Coordinates of C-alpha atoms and ligand atoms in Angstrom, one line a residue:
M1 CA 2.4 3.9 9.3
C2 CA 2.4 7.0 12.1
G3 CA 0.9 8.0 15.1
I4 CA -2.0 10.5 16.4
I5 CA -3.3 11.7 19.3
A6 CA -5.2 14.7 20.3
V7 CA -6.4 15.5 23.9
T8 CA -8.7 18.1 24.7
G9 CA -10.9 19.2 28.9
V10 CA -7.5 16.9 29.8
E11 CA -5.9 17.6 33.5
D12 CA -2.9 17.9 31.7
P13 CA -2.9 17.6 27.8
L14 CA 1.3 17.6 27.9
S15 CA 1.3 14.3 29.8
T16 CA -1.3 12.8 28.5
L17 CA -0.3 13.3 24.4
L18 CA 2.7 11.7 25.8
E19 CA 1.7 9.0 27.5
G20 CA -0.5 8.3 24.4
L21 CA 2.7 8.3 21.7
E22 CA 4.6 6.4 23.9
L23 CA 1.9 3.3 23.8
L24 CA 2.0 4.3 19.8
E25 CA 5.8 4.8 18.4
Y26 CA 5.2 1.2 17.4
R27 CA 3.9 2.6 15.0
G28 CA 6.5 5.0 13.9
Y29 CA 9.9 6.4 15.7
D30 CA 10.8 8.3 13.2
S31 CA 10.5 11.3 14.4
A32 CA 8.2 12.9 17.0
G33 CA 5.7 16.4 18.2
I34 CA 3.2 17.6 19.9
A35 CA 1.4 21.2 19.6
L36 CA -1.1 21.9 22.3
V37 CA -3.3 25.1 22.2
T38 CA -2.6 28.1 24.6
G39 CA -4.8 30.5 25.5
E40 CA -8.1 32.4 26.0
G41 CA -10.2 34.6 23.6
D42 CA -7.5 36.0 21.4
E43 CA -4.9 35.8 22.9
A44 CA -5.3 31.7 22.0
G45 CA -2.3 30.6 20.1
L46 CA -0.5 27.5 19.2
F47 CA 2.4 26.4 21.6
R48 CA 4.5 23.8 18.9
L49 CA 7.7 21.2 19.9
R50 CA 9.0 19.3 17.4
S51 CA 12.3 16.6 17.7
A52 CA 14.0 14.4 15.6
V53 CA 16.0 12.1 17.4
R54 CA 14.8 8.1 16.2
A55 CA 13.4 6.4 18.4
Q56 CA 15.0 9.0 21.1
S57 CA 11.7 11.8 19.8
I58 CA 9.2 11.6 22.4
A59 CA 12.2 11.3 25.5
E60 CA 13.3 14.5 23.7
L61 CA 9.7 16.2 23.8
A62 CA 9.4 16.0 27.4
R63 CA 13.2 16.8 28.0
L64 CA 11.2 19.8 26.0
G65 CA 8.3 20.1 27.6
A66 CA 8.7 20.5 30.9
G67 CA 8.8 23.8 30.4
A68 CA 5.6 24.5 27.3
P69 CA 2.3 26.3 28.8
R70 CA -0.2 23.9 30.6
G71 CA -2.2 23.9 27.0
R72 CA -6.8 23.3 27.3
A73 CA -6.3 21.0 24.0
G74 CA -3.5 20.0 21.8
L75 CA -2.5 17.5 19.8
G76 CA 0.6 14.6 19.7
H77 CA 2.2 12.7 16.7
T78 CA 5.1 9.2 15.6
R79 CA 6.6 9.2 12.6
W80 CA 6.5 6.7 9.9
A81 CA 8.4 8.3 6.9
T82 CA 6.8 7.9 3.6
H83 CA 7.6 11.4 2.4
G84 CA 10.1 13.5 3.6
A85 CA 12.5 12.8 5.4
P86 CA 13.2 12.2 9.1
T87 CA 13.9 15.4 9.6
E88 CA 12.3 18.2 12.9
E89 CA 11.2 19.6 10.0
N90 CA 8.8 17.3 8.3
A91 CA 8.2 16.3 12.1
H92 CA 4.4 16.6 12.2
P93 CA 2.1 18.6 13.3
H94 CA 2.3 21.0 10.7
L95 CA 1.1 25.1 10.8
D96 CA -0.9 27.1 8.6
C97 CA 1.1 30.2 8.0
T98 CA -0.3 32.0 10.5
G99 CA 1.0 29.5 12.9
R100 CA -3.0 28.8 14.2
V101 CA -3.6 26.0 13.2
A102 CA -2.3 22.3 13.9
V103 CA -2.5 19.4 12.1
V104 CA -1.6 15.3 12.6
H105 CA -1.7 13.3 9.7
N106 CA -1.4 9.3 8.8
G107 CA -1.4 8.2 5.0
I108 CA 0.0 9.1 1.8
I109 CA -1.8 11.9 -0.2
E110 CA -1.5 11.2 -3.1
N111 CA -2.2 14.8 -4.6
H112 CA -0.4 16.3 -2.5
R113 CA 1.6 17.7 -5.0
E114 CA -1.3 19.3 -7.4
L115 CA -2.3 20.9 -3.9
A116 CA 0.9 22.5 -3.4
A117 CA 1.1 24.2 -6.5
K118 CA -2.2 25.5 -6.2
L119 CA -1.4 26.7 -2.5
D120 CA 1.1 28.2 -3.5
A121 CA 0.2 29.8 -6.3
A122 CA -2.2 31.4 -3.5
G123 CA 0.7 33.0 -2.0
H124 CA 0.8 30.2 0.9
R125 CA 4.3 29.5 2.1
R126 CA 5.0 25.5 3.6
T127 CA 7.7 24.6 4.6
S128 CA 7.8 20.8 5.2
A129 CA 8.5 18.7 2.2
T130 CA 5.8 16.5 3.3
D131 CA 2.4 15.3 1.5
S132 CA 0.6 16.8 5.1
E133 CA 1.4 19.8 5.5
V134 CA -1.0 20.5 2.7
V135 CA -4.0 19.8 4.6
A136 CA -2.7 23.1 7.3
H137 CA -2.8 25.2 4.4
L138 CA -6.3 24.4 3.5
V139 CA -8.0 24.3 6.3
E140 CA -6.3 28.0 6.7
A141 CA -8.1 29.2 3.5
E142 CA -11.3 27.7 4.3
L143 CA -11.0 29.6 7.9
E144 CA -9.9 32.7 5.7
T145 CA -13.9 32.1 4.4
G146 CA -15.3 32.7 7.7
A147 CA -16.4 28.4 8.1
D148 CA -15.8 27.3 10.8
L149 CA -13.4 24.9 11.9
L150 CA -15.9 22.0 11.2
E151 CA -16.8 23.9 8.2
A152 CA -13.2 24.4 6.8
V153 CA -12.5 20.7 7.6
R154 CA -14.9 19.2 5.6
R155 CA -14.1 21.3 2.3
S156 CA -10.1 20.4 2.6
A157 CA -11.4 16.7 3.2
A158 CA -13.1 17.0 0.7
V159 CA -10.2 17.6 -2.6
L160 CA -8.4 15.5 -0.9
R161 CA -7.1 12.1 -2.4
G162 CA -5.2 9.3 -0.7
D163 CA -6.0 7.8 2.9
Y164 CA -5.2 10.3 5.6
A165 CA -6.5 9.5 9.5
L166 CA -6.3 13.5 10.2
A167 CA -6.7 15.7 13.5
I168 CA -7.3 19.6 13.5
S169 CA -6.7 22.1 15.9
Y170 CA -7.6 25.8 15.8
A171 CA -5.9 28.4 18.0
G172 CA -9.9 30.8 17.2
E173 CA -11.5 27.8 18.7
P174 CA -9.4 26.5 21.6
D175 CA -11.4 23.5 23.3
T176 CA -12.4 21.9 19.5
L177 CA -10.7 19.1 17.9
V178 CA -12.1 18.0 14.0
A179 CA -11.3 14.3 13.2
T180 CA -11.8 12.7 9.4
R181 CA -10.3 9.8 8.2
R182 CA -10.3 8.3 4.4
T183 CA -9.5 3.9 4.7
S184 CA -6.3 5.2 7.8
P185 CA -7.7 3.3 11.7
L186 CA -9.3 6.7 14.0
I187 CA -11.5 6.6 16.9
I188 CA -12.5 9.4 18.9
G189 CA -13.7 9.2 23.0
R190 CA -15.0 10.7 25.0
T191 CA -15.3 11.0 29.0
E192 CA -17.4 13.7 31.1
R193 CA -15.0 16.6 30.9
A194 CA -13.1 15.8 27.5
G195 CA -12.5 14.1 24.2
V196 CA -9.8 12.2 22.7
V197 CA -8.8 11.5 19.6
A198 CA -6.5 8.6 18.2
S199 CA -5.1 6.5 16.2
D200 CA -6.1 3.6 18.0
I201 CA -6.8 2.2 21.2
A202 CA -4.5 2.1 23.2
A203 CA -3.2 5.8 23.1
V204 CA -6.1 6.9 24.7
L205 CA -7.3 4.1 26.8
G206 CA -6.3 5.6 30.0
T207 CA -7.7 8.6 30.0
T208 CA -11.7 6.9 29.2
R209 CA -12.5 3.6 27.7
E210 CA -16.1 5.1 25.7
L211 CA -14.7 4.5 22.6
Y212 CA -16.2 5.0 19.0
A213 CA -14.9 3.5 15.4
L214 CA -14.8 7.2 12.9
G215 CA -16.6 5.8 9.9
D216 CA -15.0 6.4 6.9
G217 CA -15.4 9.8 5.1
E218 CA -16.9 10.9 8.8
I219 CA -16.3 14.3 10.5
A220 CA -15.5 14.1 13.9
V221 CA -16.0 17.9 15.9
V222 CA -14.5 16.6 19.9
R223 CA -15.4 19.0 22.8
P224 CA -14.8 18.6 26.4
G225 CA -16.3 16.2 27.2
S226 CA -19.1 15.9 23.6
L227 CA -18.4 14.5 20.4
E228 CA -20.4 15.1 17.5
V229 CA -20.0 13.4 13.9
V230 CA -21.6 14.4 10.3
D231 CA -20.4 12.7 7.1
A232 CA -18.6 14.4 4.6
A233 CA -21.8 16.1 3.5
G234 CA -22.1 17.4 7.3
E235 CA -25.1 15.1 8.1
P236 CA -25.1 13.8 11.8
V237 CA -24.6 10.0 11.9
E238 CA -24.2 8.5 15.3
P239 CA -20.8 7.3 15.3
S240 CA -20.5 3.3 16.6
P241 CA -19.5 2.4 20.2
L242 CA -16.4 0.5 20.1
R243 CA -16.4 -2.9 22.5
V244 CA -13.3 -2.4 24.5
A245 CA -12.1 -6.5 25.7
W246 CA -7.8 -5.5 25.8
G247 CA -5.5 -3.7 28.1
V248 CA -3.4 -1.3 26.8
Q249 CA 0.1 -3.8 26.1
A250 CA -2.8 -5.9 23.6
A251 CA -4.3 -2.8 22.6
R252 CA -0.8 -1.6 21.0
R253 CA -1.3 -4.9 18.9
D254 CA -4.8 -4.3 17.4
G255 CA -5.8 -6.5 19.4
Y256 CA -4.2 -9.5 18.0
E257 CA -2.1 -12.1 20.5
D258 CA 1.3 -10.6 19.2
F259 CA 2.9 -8.1 16.6
M260 CA 3.7 -11.7 14.2
S261 CA -0.3 -12.1 13.8
K262 CA -1.3 -8.1 13.3
E263 CA 2.3 -8.0 10.6
I264 CA 0.6 -11.0 8.3
H265 CA -3.4 -9.4 8.9
E266 CA -1.9 -5.9 7.6
Q267 CA -0.6 -6.9 3.9
P268 CA -3.6 -6.3 2.0
R269 CA -2.6 -2.8 3.1
A270 CA 1.0 -2.6 3.4
L271 CA 0.5 -4.0 -0.6
A272 CA -2.3 -1.3 -0.9
D273 CA 0.3 1.6 0.4
T274 CA 3.7 0.7 -1.4
L275 CA 1.6 0.4 -5.0
L276 CA 0.0 3.8 -4.0
E277 CA -0.2 6.2 -6.6
R278 CA 2.8 3.9 -8.1
V279 CA 0.0 1.5 -10.1
L280 CA -2.6 4.2 -12.2
P281 CA -5.5 3.6 -12.9
E282 CA -5.4 2.3 -16.9
G283 CA -2.9 0.0 -15.5
T284 CA 0.2 1.3 -16.3
T285 CA 2.5 2.2 -13.5
E286 CA 4.9 5.1 -12.4
L287 CA 8.2 5.5 -9.5
E288 CA 8.3 9.1 -9.3
E289 CA 11.7 8.4 -6.7
L290 CA 13.2 7.0 -10.8
A291 CA 12.8 9.8 -12.8
A292 CA 15.9 11.4 -12.8
F293 CA 17.4 7.7 -12.5
E294 CA 16.0 6.7 -15.2
D295 CA 18.8 7.6 -18.6
E296 CA 21.4 5.4 -15.8
L297 CA 18.6 2.8 -16.5
R298 CA 18.1 2.7 -20.3
R299 CA 21.7 2.5 -20.4
V300 CA 22.1 -0.7 -18.3
E301 CA 22.7 -4.4 -19.0
R302 CA 22.8 -6.8 -16.0
V303 CA 21.2 -6.4 -13.0
V304 CA 22.8 -7.9 -9.7
V305 CA 20.6 -8.6 -6.7
V306 CA 22.2 -8.7 -3.0
A307 CA 20.2 -9.0 -0.2
C308 CA 19.7 -11.7 3.3
G309 CA 17.3 -13.9 4.6
S310 CA 13.8 -13.1 3.2
S311 CA 15.7 -9.8 1.6
F312 CA 17.7 -12.3 -0.5
H313 CA 14.1 -14.0 -1.8
A314 CA 12.2 -11.1 -2.9
G315 CA 14.9 -10.4 -4.8
E316 CA 14.6 -14.0 -6.1
I317 CA 11.1 -13.3 -6.8
G318 CA 11.9 -10.7 -8.3
R319 CA 14.4 -11.1 -10.7
L320 CA 12.2 -13.4 -12.5
A321 CA 10.6 -10.6 -13.8
L322 CA 13.4 -8.9 -14.2
E323 CA 14.3 -11.0 -17.2
R324 CA 11.2 -12.1 -18.2
W325 CA 9.6 -8.9 -19.0
A326 CA 12.5 -5.9 -18.7
K327 CA 14.6 -9.5 -21.3
L328 CA 17.2 -7.7 -18.4
P329 CA 20.4 -10.9 -17.3
A330 CA 19.5 -10.8 -13.5
T331 CA 21.1 -12.5 -10.8
A332 CA 20.4 -12.6 -6.3
E333 CA 23.2 -12.8 -5.1
I334 CA 23.8 -13.2 -0.9
A335 CA 24.9 -10.1 0.4
S336 CA 28.0 -11.2 2.6
E337 CA 29.3 -13.9 -0.6
F338 CA 29.1 -11.0 -3.3
R339 CA 30.8 -9.0 -1.1
Y340 CA 34.0 -10.5 -1.0
R341 CA 34.0 -12.7 -4.0
E342 CA 35.5 -9.8 -5.5
P343 CA 32.6 -9.0 -8.2
V344 CA 33.2 -8.3 -11.2
L345 CA 31.4 -4.9 -12.2
D346 CA 30.9 -1.6 -14.3
D347 CA 29.0 1.1 -15.0
R348 CA 26.6 -0.7 -17.4
T349 CA 25.1 -3.0 -13.7
L350 CA 23.3 -2.2 -11.3
V351 CA 22.9 -3.4 -8.6
V352 CA 19.2 -3.2 -5.9
A353 CA 20.2 -3.8 -2.7
I354 CA 16.4 -5.0 -1.3
S355 CA 16.6 -4.0 2.8
Q356 CA 13.3 -4.0 5.4
S357 CA 15.6 -1.8 7.5
G358 CA 18.4 -0.6 5.0
E359 CA 20.4 -0.9 7.9
T360 CA 22.1 -5.0 7.6
V361 CA 25.7 -4.8 7.6
D362 CA 26.3 -7.1 5.3
T363 CA 23.5 -5.7 2.4
Y364 CA 25.6 -2.2 3.4
H365 CA 28.1 -3.5 2.7
A366 CA 27.7 -5.0 -0.6
L367 CA 26.0 -2.8 -2.3
A368 CA 28.9 0.3 -1.1
E369 CA 31.7 -2.6 -2.4
A370 CA 29.2 -2.8 -5.8
A371 CA 29.8 1.6 -5.8
R372 CA 33.5 1.0 -5.4
R373 CA 33.6 -0.9 -8.2
G374 CA 31.9 0.8 -10.1
A375 CA 28.2 -0.3 -10.2
R376 CA 24.9 1.6 -10.7
T377 CA 23.4 1.6 -7.1
M378 CA 19.6 1.4 -6.2
A379 CA 18.1 0.4 -2.6
I380 CA 14.7 -1.1 -1.8
T381 CA 14.7 -0.3 1.9
N382 CA 11.4 0.8 4.4
V383 CA 13.3 3.0 5.8
V384 CA 13.3 6.1 4.6
D385 CA 16.9 7.6 4.6
S386 CA 18.5 4.9 6.4
L387 CA 22.2 4.1 6.1
M388 CA 21.2 2.3 2.7
A389 CA 19.0 5.0 1.1
R390 CA 22.2 7.9 1.9
E391 CA 24.4 5.3 0.3
A392 CA 22.4 4.4 -3.4
D393 CA 22.1 6.3 -5.9
A394 CA 18.4 5.6 -5.7
V395 CA 16.1 3.7 -3.2
I396 CA 13.0 3.2 -4.2
Y397 CA 10.4 2.4 -1.0
T398 CA 8.6 0.1 0.4
R399 CA 5.2 1.5 2.3
A400 CA 4.4 -1.8 5.5
G401 CA 5.1 0.7 8.1
P402 CA 6.7 -0.1 11.2
E403 CA 7.6 -4.2 10.9
I404 CA 7.8 -5.3 14.8
G405 CA 7.8 -8.7 14.6
V406 CA 11.3 -10.6 14.3
A407 CA 10.5 -12.5 11.1
S408 CA 9.7 -9.8 7.9
T409 CA 6.0 -10.7 7.2
K410 CA 4.4 -8.2 5.1
C411 CA 8.1 -6.0 4.0
H412 CA 8.7 -9.3 2.4
V413 CA 5.9 -9.5 0.5
A414 CA 6.2 -5.4 -0.7
Q415 CA 9.8 -5.5 -1.2
I416 CA 7.5 -8.5 -4.2
I417 CA 5.0 -6.4 -5.6
L418 CA 7.8 -3.1 -4.7
F419 CA 10.2 -5.5 -7.8
Q420 CA 7.5 -6.5 -9.4
V421 CA 6.7 -2.9 -10.5
F422 CA 10.6 -1.3 -11.3
A423 CA 10.4 -4.6 -13.1
L424 CA 7.6 -3.3 -15.1
H425 CA 8.8 0.5 -15.3
L426 CA 11.6 -1.3 -16.3
A427 CA 10.3 -3.2 -19.4
R428 CA 8.1 -0.1 -20.5
L429 CA 11.7 2.6 -20.6
R430 CA 13.5 -0.3 -22.3
G431 CA 9.9 -1.1 -24.3
S432 CA 10.2 -5.5 -24.1
L433 CA 6.7 -5.2 -23.5
G434 CA 3.8 -4.3 -25.2
E435 CA 1.3 -1.9 -23.9
D436 CA -1.0 -4.7 -23.6
E437 CA 1.0 -6.9 -21.5
L438 CA 2.0 -3.5 -19.5
A439 CA -1.8 -3.2 -19.0
R440 CA -2.7 -6.5 -18.3
L441 CA 0.5 -7.4 -15.7
A442 CA 0.0 -3.6 -13.9
R443 CA -4.1 -4.9 -13.3
E444 CA -2.5 -8.2 -12.0
I445 CA -0.2 -6.2 -9.2
E446 CA -3.3 -3.8 -8.6
A447 CA -4.9 -6.8 -7.2
L448 CA -2.6 -8.9 -5.6
P449 CA -4.0 -6.6 -2.0
G450 CA -7.1 -8.8 -2.5
L451 CA -6.0 -11.4 -3.1
V452 CA -3.9 -11.1 0.0
A453 CA -6.8 -10.0 1.7
E454 CA -8.5 -13.2 0.2
A455 CA -6.0 -15.7 1.1
L456 CA -5.9 -14.5 4.7
G457 CA -10.1 -15.6 5.4
R458 CA -8.4 -18.5 4.4
S459 CA -6.3 -18.8 7.4
D460 CA -8.3 -21.5 9.7
E461 CA -7.5 -24.4 6.7
Y462 CA -3.9 -23.0 6.8
A463 CA -3.9 -23.7 10.5
A464 CA -6.0 -26.7 10.9
V465 CA -2.9 -27.5 8.5
A466 CA 0.0 -26.6 9.9
A467 CA -2.2 -28.5 13.7
R468 CA -1.3 -32.4 11.8
L469 CA 2.5 -30.7 11.8
A470 CA 2.9 -29.4 15.2
E471 CA 4.7 -32.9 16.2
V472 CA 6.6 -32.6 12.6
N473 CA 11.1 -31.9 13.2
D474 CA 12.3 -32.3 9.6
V475 CA 10.4 -31.0 6.8
F476 CA 11.3 -30.3 2.7
F477 CA 10.0 -27.3 1.2
L478 CA 9.9 -27.7 -2.4
G479 CA 9.2 -25.5 -5.8
R480 CA 10.1 -24.8 -9.3
N481 CA 11.3 -22.0 -11.4
V482 CA 9.3 -18.3 -8.7
G483 CA 8.5 -21.5 -6.4
Y484 CA 11.5 -22.4 -5.9
P485 CA 12.0 -18.4 -3.6
V486 CA 8.3 -18.7 -2.1
A487 CA 10.4 -22.4 -0.8
L488 CA 13.0 -21.5 0.4
E489 CA 10.9 -18.2 2.7
G490 CA 7.7 -21.3 3.7
A491 CA 11.2 -22.8 5.4
L492 CA 13.2 -20.0 6.6
K493 CA 9.5 -18.9 8.6
L494 CA 10.0 -22.4 10.2
K495 CA 13.1 -22.7 11.3
E496 CA 13.0 -18.8 12.9
L497 CA 9.6 -19.5 14.5
A498 CA 8.8 -23.0 14.8
Y499 CA 12.8 -23.8 15.6
V500 CA 12.0 -27.1 12.8
R501 CA 14.3 -28.3 10.7
A502 CA 13.2 -27.5 7.3
E503 CA 15.4 -27.5 4.1
A504 CA 14.4 -25.7 1.1
Y505 CA 15.3 -27.9 -2.7
A506 CA 14.4 -26.5 -6.6
A507 CA 12.4 -29.2 -6.9
G508 CA 14.1 -30.7 -10.2
E509 CA 16.9 -31.4 -7.6
M510 CA 15.5 -33.8 -5.6
K511 CA 16.3 -37.0 -7.6
H512 CA 20.3 -35.8 -7.6
G513 CA 21.0 -36.6 -4.1
P514 CA 19.0 -35.1 -2.2
I515 CA 15.7 -37.8 -2.0
S516 CA 17.7 -39.9 -0.4
L517 CA 16.1 -38.7 2.3
I518 CA 12.8 -39.1 1.9
D519 CA 11.2 -41.7 3.9
R520 CA 7.9 -42.1 4.7
H521 CA 8.5 -40.1 8.5
A522 CA 9.5 -37.7 5.7
V523 CA 7.3 -33.8 4.6
A524 CA 7.7 -32.4 2.1
V525 CA 5.1 -28.5 1.5
V526 CA 5.2 -28.4 -2.5
V527 CA 5.0 -25.0 -3.6
A528 CA 2.1 -26.4 -6.9
N529 CA 0.5 -23.3 -8.9
R530 CA 0.2 -23.7 -12.2
G531 CA 2.2 -22.5 -14.3
A532 CA 3.9 -23.9 -16.9
L533 CA 5.9 -26.0 -14.7
W534 CA 3.4 -27.1 -12.9
P535 CA 3.5 -31.3 -14.6
K536 CA 7.2 -31.4 -13.6
L537 CA 5.3 -30.5 -9.8
L538 CA 3.5 -32.9 -10.1
A539 CA 5.7 -35.3 -11.3
N540 CA 8.1 -35.0 -8.4
I541 CA 4.7 -35.1 -5.8
E542 CA 4.3 -38.2 -7.3
E543 CA 8.1 -39.1 -7.1
I544 CA 7.8 -38.2 -3.0
K545 CA 4.7 -40.7 -2.3
A546 CA 6.2 -43.2 -4.0
R547 CA 8.3 -43.3 -1.1
G548 CA 5.8 -43.0 1.5
A549 CA 5.6 -39.3 2.7
T550 CA 3.7 -37.0 3.5
V551 CA 2.9 -33.6 1.0
V552 CA 1.2 -30.4 2.2
A553 CA 0.9 -28.7 -2.1
V554 CA 0.8 -24.6 -2.3
T555 CA -2.3 -25.4 -4.5
D556 CA -4.6 -22.8 -6.7
E557 CA -8.0 -22.7 -5.4
G558 CA -9.5 -25.1 -7.6
D559 CA -7.0 -27.5 -8.5
E560 CA -8.6 -30.8 -7.7
E561 CA -5.9 -33.2 -9.8
T562 CA -2.9 -31.7 -7.5
G563 CA -5.8 -31.6 -4.7
R564 CA -6.1 -35.6 -5.5
L565 CA -1.9 -36.2 -5.3
A566 CA -1.1 -34.8 -1.4
D567 CA -2.7 -35.0 1.6
H568 CA -3.5 -31.7 2.5
V569 CA -3.4 -28.7 0.5
L570 CA -3.3 -24.3 1.5
E571 CA -5.3 -22.5 -1.4
V572 CA -4.4 -19.8 -1.9
P573 CA -6.4 -17.2 -5.0
A574 CA -4.9 -18.0 -8.3
T575 CA -2.8 -14.5 -10.6
D576 CA -0.4 -14.9 -13.1
E577 CA 2.6 -17.5 -12.4
L578 CA 5.0 -14.9 -11.6
L579 CA 3.1 -12.7 -9.1
A580 CA 2.0 -15.9 -7.2
P581 CA 4.7 -15.5 -4.5
V582 CA 3.0 -12.1 -3.1
V583 CA -0.2 -14.9 -2.7
S584 CA 1.6 -18.2 -2.4
V585 CA 3.3 -17.1 0.9
V586 CA 1.1 -16.2 3.1
P587 CA -0.5 -19.6 3.9
L588 CA 3.3 -20.7 4.6
Q589 CA 3.5 -17.7 7.3
V590 CA 0.2 -18.7 8.8
L591 CA 1.9 -22.5 9.7
A592 CA 5.4 -21.4 10.8
Y593 CA 3.0 -19.1 12.5
S594 CA 0.6 -21.8 13.6
V595 CA 3.1 -24.2 14.9
A596 CA 5.8 -21.9 16.6
K597 CA 2.2 -20.9 18.6
A598 CA 1.8 -24.1 19.2
R599 CA 5.2 -25.2 20.9
G600 CA 4.5 -22.2 23.4
N601 CA 7.8 -20.0 21.0
D602 CA 7.6 -15.9 21.0
V603 CA 6.8 -15.9 17.7
D604 CA 7.1 -11.6 18.0
R605 CA 11.2 -12.4 19.6
P606 CA 12.9 -16.2 17.9
R607 CA 15.7 -16.9 20.2
N608 CA 18.8 -15.8 19.0
L609 CA 17.4 -13.6 16.1
A610 CA 17.2 -9.8 15.5
K611 CA 15.5 -7.9 13.7
V612 CA 18.1 -5.8 12.6
V613 CA 21.7 -7.4 11.7
T614 CA 23.9 -4.5 11.9
V615 CA 27.2 -7.3 13.3
E616 CA 28.5 -9.5 9.6
Ligands
LIG1 C1 13.6 -12.6 8.2 O1 12.3 -12.6 8.5 C2 14.7 -12.6 9.2 N1 14.2 -11.9 10.0 C3 15.9 -11.5 8.4 O2 16.1 -12.9 7.4 C4 15.7 -10.7 7.7 O3 14.8 -10.9 5.9 C5 17.6 -10.7 7.3 O4 18.3 -10.7 8.1 C6 17.5 -9.5 6.5 O5 17.0 -7.9 7.4 P1 16.4 -6.6 6.0 O6 15.5 -7.0 5.5 O7 16.2 -6.1 7.7 O8 17.9 -7.0 5.4

């Protein structure tokens, strides 16, 4: 996700934009840019500055802006790349051919390729690899018909597909900003003499607290001291006022107490964005980034996933989907172990590195070692042009937006779902699944963001169970097949957030030793979705109950049989057995978060941990 701010009528537009971008930087920090509308009448023009110095771009803009003209209105943007590398050319604001229209965008324009082709054919000269730039040229084309900025934006928005939040300025209407959105958030606001547009409240709280939420499809005309909102048909609408009870810092978290709870609740959006353009209406899947890699994929005879931590758990889940759907031998290995075990590889082996940051040194070196030993390599990462994205033969990106909390949540589920789409993609290439089954699974995958949202609706229930465990210091997590890596992830979350000793075991392994630890003080969390192995999980629960332990079961909604056996249940919506982890991990995230908060821990920065582990 990216951060947008636009201002008009303020004393010093450049300073206001830069201050706002500082508060939006958590939304993305690959690059940043500003555009100022300067001058009067026919002399009016746009002054633009952009920088792609990762995480330093805004400071660079301030340095470059020292000699900038004052300006009357302006746009600012901080970017989290989804289409086009994080370079200066791809940084926003984007301009049209005349250099008199500037656009900043947050979201993904799904039909940007077809729009770009039409614009190119009409003689427009694009200068970036982004989806966003097409909007500047669409608006330019409409302005050339004599439309004013509002009408030009209204017509342009009507041809866009996907999700977007847009702010546009035009030298021909120097004090006017026009903004519109679909799905991606956008707010507008005013004072007696100014007007503002922003991705979220934090960016403009220093200018005004008179703020309004722009509705889906609505278009706002923001001028100094005035706001006018119309619907997609151009009919006036009343914007809905925002009650702002936060200070600036809290506003960066959209009102959530911490980034971790914000990111847990962003999971449906992160999943939906990761699936955009990749799961098609008829239920098939598309991975456009792999088009040039397809011949190699057809030749693959074995897959090895290398990753660490939560990314390793995602890989353990994904490799089961590869085996079941693509009929490919697949394993997942801890990167720091894989690297030194002298793996036997060849060009029929695909080594897939999963890494949210794309910078984890253990995983990076495992990937490099695989390439040295002749394997083909692919990265699944959340950071465009990260170290691993550049090192691998191919890369597919999760689109979860920046994950600030050290404990991975939205990126973890986005990794799982993207790997599942990849597994279906390979199944189609290898002809290992029929069209009906491919379409069924693609539709089930497409439904997952909604199921995760339903599970999040049960957060209070999950927190109530956590309250019963707040004093516990020793917890078992058990699961079978895809439930086992979910158990691993649940144990990791409780360890890294609540500092509770938590161990995960394959449930079938308990009788081979660990069950000796079970007594009436023990607590076991069992991932018991109703898959093929569910009866065996019931037997495991009974074994544990017989020894006096407390059992918390993750169950499919309405599974009364498991509910009768367990002491507490964490119900989730049911889905296909191999897709269940995307939903089943949610209560375990909330459990760990709740126990950690009860213990007064800093959930965004847990002790001893770093968000990116760049040491061995
Ligand atoms: C997960 O909550 C932890 N923050 C950690 O295990 C993390 O998943 C691991 O360090 C891998 O990071 P990466 O995905 O950026 O490679």
